[in-house]
Coordinates of C-alpha atoms in Angstrom, one line a residue:
M1461 CA 0.0 0.0 0.0
T1462 CA 1.4 3.4 -0.9
T1463 CA 1.9 6.1 1.6
A1464 CA -0.8 8.2 0.0
T1465 CA -3.3 5.3 0.1
T1466 CA -2.4 4.5 3.7
L1467 CA -2.8 8.2 4.7
T1468 CA -6.2 8.4 3.0
H1469 CA -7.4 5.2 4.7
L1470 CA -6.1 6.5 8.1
L1471 CA -7.8 9.9 7.6
N1472 CA -11.1 8.3 6.6
S1473 CA -10.9 6.0 9.6
A1474 CA -10.1 9.0 11.9
I1475 CA -13.0 11.0 10.6
H1476 CA -15.3 8.0 11.0
S1477 CA -14.1 7.5 14.6
I1478 CA -14.5 11.1 15.7
K1479 CA -18.0 11.2 14.3
T1480 CA -18.8 8.0 16.2
V1481 CA -17.3 9.0 19.5
I1482 CA -18.4 12.6 19.9
P1483 CA -22.3 13.0 20.1
A1484 CA -22.6 16.3 18.3
G1485 CA -22.9 17.9 14.9
I1486 CA -19.5 17.4 13.3
E1487 CA -18.3 19.3 10.2
I1488 CA -15.0 18.1 8.7
E1489 CA -13.0 20.8 7.0
K1490 CA -10.6 20.3 4.2
P1491 CA -7.5 18.3 5.2
A1492 CA -4.1 20.0 4.6
L1493 CA -0.5 19.0 4.8
Y1494 CA 0.8 19.9 8.2
H1495 CA 4.2 21.7 8.0
A1496 CA 4.6 23.0 11.5
S1497 CA 7.0 21.2 13.9
S1498 CA 4.9 22.3 16.9
I1499 CA 1.3 21.9 18.0
R1500 CA -0.1 25.2 19.2
S1501 CA -3.0 24.4 21.5
S1502 CA -3.5 24.6 25.2
L1503 CA -4.4 20.9 25.5
S1504 CA -3.8 17.9 23.2
V1505 CA -3.6 14.1 23.4
L1506 CA -1.2 12.0 21.4
I1507 CA -1.7 8.3 20.6
G1508 CA 0.9 6.3 18.8
M1509 CA -0.1 3.9 16.0
T1510 CA 1.9 0.6 15.7
G1511 CA 1.8 -2.5 13.6
Q1512 CA 1.4 -2.1 9.8
I1513 CA 1.1 1.6 10.4
H1514 CA 3.8 3.7 12.2
G1515 CA 2.6 7.1 13.2
Q1516 CA 0.7 9.2 15.6
L1517 CA -2.8 10.6 16.1
V1518 CA -2.9 14.0 17.8
I1519 CA -6.1 15.7 18.8
A1520 CA -5.5 19.3 19.7
G1521 CA -7.9 21.8 21.2
T1522 CA -8.4 24.2 24.1
N1523 CA -9.3 23.4 27.7
D1524 CA -12.7 25.0 27.1
L1525 CA -13.4 23.0 24.1
F1526 CA -12.5 19.7 25.8
A1527 CA -14.7 20.8 28.8
Q1528 CA -17.6 21.4 26.4
I1529 CA -17.1 18.0 24.8
S1530 CA -17.1 16.5 28.3
Q1531 CA -20.5 18.2 29.0
L1532 CA -21.9 16.8 25.7
M1533 CA -20.7 13.3 26.6
Y1534 CA -21.2 13.1 30.4
G1535 CA -23.5 16.0 31.2
M1536 CA -20.9 18.0 33.2
M1537 CA -18.0 20.4 32.4
L1538 CA -14.8 18.9 33.8
E1539 CA -11.8 20.9 34.8
G1540 CA -8.3 20.4 36.2
E1541 CA -7.0 16.8 36.5
M1542 CA -10.5 15.4 35.6
L1543 CA -10.4 17.4 32.4
E1544 CA -6.9 16.1 31.6
S1545 CA -8.0 12.5 32.3
F1546 CA -11.1 13.0 30.2
T1547 CA -8.9 14.4 27.3
C1548 CA -6.7 11.3 27.4
E1549 CA -9.7 9.0 27.5
L1550 CA -11.4 10.8 24.6
G1551 CA -8.2 10.3 22.6
N1552 CA -8.1 6.7 23.6
M1553 CA -11.7 6.2 22.5
I1554 CA -11.2 7.9 19.1
A1555 CA -7.9 6.0 18.4
G1556 CA -9.5 2.7 19.4
Q1557 CA -12.4 3.3 17.1
L1558 CA -9.8 4.4 14.4
A1559 CA -7.9 1.1 14.8
T1560 CA -11.1 -0.9 14.6
H1561 CA -12.3 0.9 11.5
A1562 CA -8.8 0.7 9.9
S1563 CA -8.8 -3.1 10.4
S1564 CA -11.9 -3.3 8.3
Q1565 CA -9.8 -1.7 5.5
Q1566 CA -7.2 -4.4 5.9
M1567 CA -4.8 -2.2 7.8
M1568 CA -3.5 -4.1 10.9
M1569 CA -2.6 -1.6 13.6
D1570 CA -2.6 -1.2 17.3
I1571 CA -2.5 1.9 19.5
T1572 CA -0.3 3.0 22.4
P1573 CA -1.7 4.5 25.7
P1574 CA -2.5 8.2 25.3
T1575 CA 0.0 10.9 26.2
L1576 CA -1.3 14.3 27.4
L1577 CA 0.3 17.4 25.8
V1578 CA -0.2 20.6 27.7
G1579 CA 0.7 23.9 25.9
E1580 CA 2.7 24.2 22.8
T1581 CA 4.6 21.0 22.0
N1582 CA 7.2 20.1 19.4
V1583 CA 6.5 16.9 17.5
K1584 CA 9.3 15.6 15.2
G1585 CA 10.4 12.6 13.3
F1586 CA 7.5 12.1 11.0
Q1587 CA 7.6 11.6 7.2
K1588 CA 4.2 13.1 6.4
A1589 CA 1.5 14.8 8.5
I1590 CA -2.0 15.9 7.6
V1591 CA -4.2 18.2 9.8
V1592 CA -8.0 17.9 9.6
P1593 CA -9.9 20.7 11.3
V1594 CA -13.0 19.1 13.0
N1595 CA -15.7 21.7 13.7
I1596 CA -17.9 20.7 16.6
V1597 CA -21.0 22.7 15.9
E1598 CA -21.5 25.6 18.2
K1599 CA -18.5 24.5 20.4
G1600 CA -15.3 25.1 18.5
T1601 CA -12.7 23.4 16.3
L1602 CA -10.4 20.4 17.2
N1603 CA -7.4 19.9 15.0
M1604 CA -6.8 16.2 14.3
I1605 CA -3.3 15.6 13.1
V1606 CA -2.3 12.2 11.6
T1607 CA 1.4 11.6 11.2
L1608 CA 3.2 8.7 9.4
H1609 CA 6.8 7.8 10.4
H1610 CA 9.6 6.3 8.3
E1611 CA 9.5 2.6 8.5

């Protein structure tokens, strides 16, 4: 499978998973190549992808946006350590759904435990990266970044 085909399948699986996990109106904006070496957001979660696919899924947003998503999903706005824990679990749910959907596309992959990123963070060592802005209607925009590493 070519890198472009793999990336397309991964993006489609990521979009499917975010729409499945977050119970809100979701509008997917146009994917673009991600050229920055840093993620500029107040709160992000990074999940590694292993197996046939080597890369990372990063879901980047603001504390307020993740708190609003927690209210959508659990009926309460979380903050502090509970918000950080929720952000990791949200990333885990999205990445788990992504891995399940990707396997239906004949891509064998597994995910690593989530890593919380607080503030601007540098992410290096990837071959290609695509950012997909995910607009959560009336809440804000998450940036979903999918990276592929050299194998």
